[in-house]
Amino acid sequence: MDLKFLKKKIYIFIKIISTALITSAIGLESWNIYAVITNIHVPSSLNPIFWIERFAMICHFIESIIAAFYAPSRQKIPIKYATYTFFVGTIGLLELFGQQDDC
């Protein structure tokens, strides 16, 4: 099996999983905020999940800021590429900085 083909398939898989997980994290955080506002009890067993999703969202947010800052130097629209990088994560930065040229 060709290594470039395998790398491309892995990148696609990571993009799909990352987008689904970040979308789920946004939904989970929205539900948590709604629960706090309306005084609904949230099980304490979900606290580790909330911390993990917050950490992931902060990491993706930082990556999107980096992408927005460097996008104009790569002839990309900053807000568009920042949004893309927020959802796909590090793969977006690798694509921006040309690490994926061989795929």
CSV table of C-alpha atoms in Angstrom, one decimal:
chain,number,residue,atom,x,y,z
A,1,MET,CA,0.0,0.0,0.0
A,2,ASP,CA,1.3,3.5,-0.9
A,3,LEU,CA,2.3,5.6,2.1
A,4,LYS,CA,0.9,8.8,0.6
A,5,PHE,CA,-2.5,7.1,0.0
A,6,LEU,CA,-2.5,5.9,3.6
A,7,LYS,CA,-1.6,9.3,5.0
A,8,LYS,CA,-4.4,11.0,2.9
A,9,LYS,CA,-6.9,8.5,4.2
A,10,ILE,CA,-5.8,9.0,7.8
A,11,TYR,CA,-6.1,12.8,7.4
A,12,ILE,CA,-9.6,12.4,6.1
A,13,PHE,CA,-10.6,10.1,8.9
A,14,ILE,CA,-9.1,12.5,11.5
A,15,LYS,CA,-11.0,15.5,9.9
A,16,ILE,CA,-14.3,13.7,10.1
A,17,ILE,CA,-13.8,12.5,13.7
A,18,SER,CA,-12.5,15.9,14.8
A,19,THR,CA,-15.4,17.8,13.3
A,20,ALA,CA,-17.9,15.4,14.8
A,21,LEU,CA,-16.3,15.6,18.3
A,22,ILE,CA,-15.9,19.4,18.3
A,23,THR,CA,-19.6,19.8,17.2
A,24,SER,CA,-20.6,17.4,20.0
A,25,ALA,CA,-18.5,19.4,22.4
A,26,ILE,CA,-20.2,22.6,21.4
A,27,GLY,CA,-23.6,20.9,22.0
A,28,LEU,CA,-22.5,19.5,25.3
A,29,GLU,CA,-21.3,22.9,26.5
A,30,SER,CA,-24.5,24.5,25.3
A,31,TRP,CA,-26.5,22.0,27.3
A,32,ASN,CA,-24.4,22.5,30.4
A,33,ILE,CA,-24.9,26.3,30.1
A,34,TYR,CA,-28.6,25.8,29.7
A,35,ALA,CA,-28.7,23.5,32.7
A,36,VAL,CA,-26.9,26.1,34.9
A,37,ILE,CA,-29.2,28.9,33.7
A,38,THR,CA,-32.4,26.9,34.4
A,39,ASN,CA,-31.2,25.2,37.6
A,40,ILE,CA,-31.3,21.7,36.2
A,41,HIS,CA,-29.1,19.2,38.1
A,42,VAL,CA,-26.2,17.9,36.0
A,43,PRO,CA,-24.7,14.6,37.2
A,44,SER,CA,-21.3,15.1,38.7
A,45,SER,CA,-20.1,12.0,36.9
A,46,LEU,CA,-20.1,14.2,33.7
A,47,ASN,CA,-17.5,16.7,35.2
A,48,PRO,CA,-14.5,14.9,33.7
A,49,ILE,CA,-16.2,14.9,30.3
A,50,PHE,CA,-16.9,18.7,30.6
A,51,TRP,CA,-13.2,19.3,31.4
A,52,ILE,CA,-11.9,17.2,28.5
A,53,GLU,CA,-14.3,18.9,26.0
A,54,ARG,CA,-13.3,22.4,27.3
A,55,PHE,CA,-9.6,21.6,27.0
A,56,ALA,CA,-10.2,20.3,23.4
A,57,MET,CA,-12.2,23.4,22.5
A,58,ILE,CA,-9.5,25.7,23.9
A,59,CYS,CA,-6.8,23.9,22.0
A,60,HIS,CA,-8.8,24.1,18.8
A,61,PHE,CA,-9.5,27.8,19.4
A,62,ILE,CA,-5.8,28.5,19.8
A,63,GLU,CA,-5.1,26.6,16.6
A,64,SER,CA,-7.7,28.7,14.8
A,65,ILE,CA,-6.2,31.9,16.1
A,66,ILE,CA,-2.8,30.8,14.7
A,67,ALA,CA,-4.5,29.8,11.4
A,68,ALA,CA,-6.2,33.2,11.2
A,69,PHE,CA,-2.9,35.0,11.8
A,70,TYR,CA,-1.0,33.1,9.2
A,71,ALA,CA,-3.7,32.6,6.5
A,72,PRO,CA,-3.1,35.9,4.7
A,73,SER,CA,0.5,35.0,4.1
A,74,ARG,CA,-0.7,31.8,2.4
A,75,GLN,CA,-3.3,33.6,0.3
A,76,LYS,CA,-6.2,32.2,2.4
A,77,ILE,CA,-9.2,34.1,3.8
A,78,PRO,CA,-8.5,34.4,7.6
A,79,ILE,CA,-11.9,33.9,9.0
A,80,LYS,CA,-12.7,31.0,6.7
A,81,TYR,CA,-9.5,29.2,7.4
A,82,ALA,CA,-9.8,29.9,11.1
A,83,THR,CA,-13.2,28.3,11.2
A,84,TYR,CA,-12.0,25.3,9.2
A,85,THR,CA,-9.0,24.9,11.5
A,86,PHE,CA,-11.2,25.2,14.6
A,87,PHE,CA,-13.2,22.1,13.5
A,88,VAL,CA,-10.4,20.0,12.0
A,89,GLY,CA,-7.7,20.9,14.4
A,90,THR,CA,-4.0,20.3,13.8
A,91,ILE,CA,-4.6,18.9,10.3
A,92,GLY,CA,-5.8,22.4,9.3
A,93,LEU,CA,-2.5,23.9,10.5
A,94,LEU,CA,-0.5,21.2,8.7
A,95,GLU,CA,-2.3,21.9,5.5
A,96,LEU,CA,-1.8,25.7,6.0
A,97,PHE,CA,1.9,25.4,6.5
A,98,GLY,CA,2.4,23.0,3.6
A,99,GLN,CA,3.1,19.8,5.5
A,100,GLN,CA,0.7,17.9,3.3
A,101,ASP,CA,2.2,18.9,-0.1
A,102,ASP,CA,3.0,15.2,-0.8
A,103,CYS,CA,-0.6,14.0,-0.4
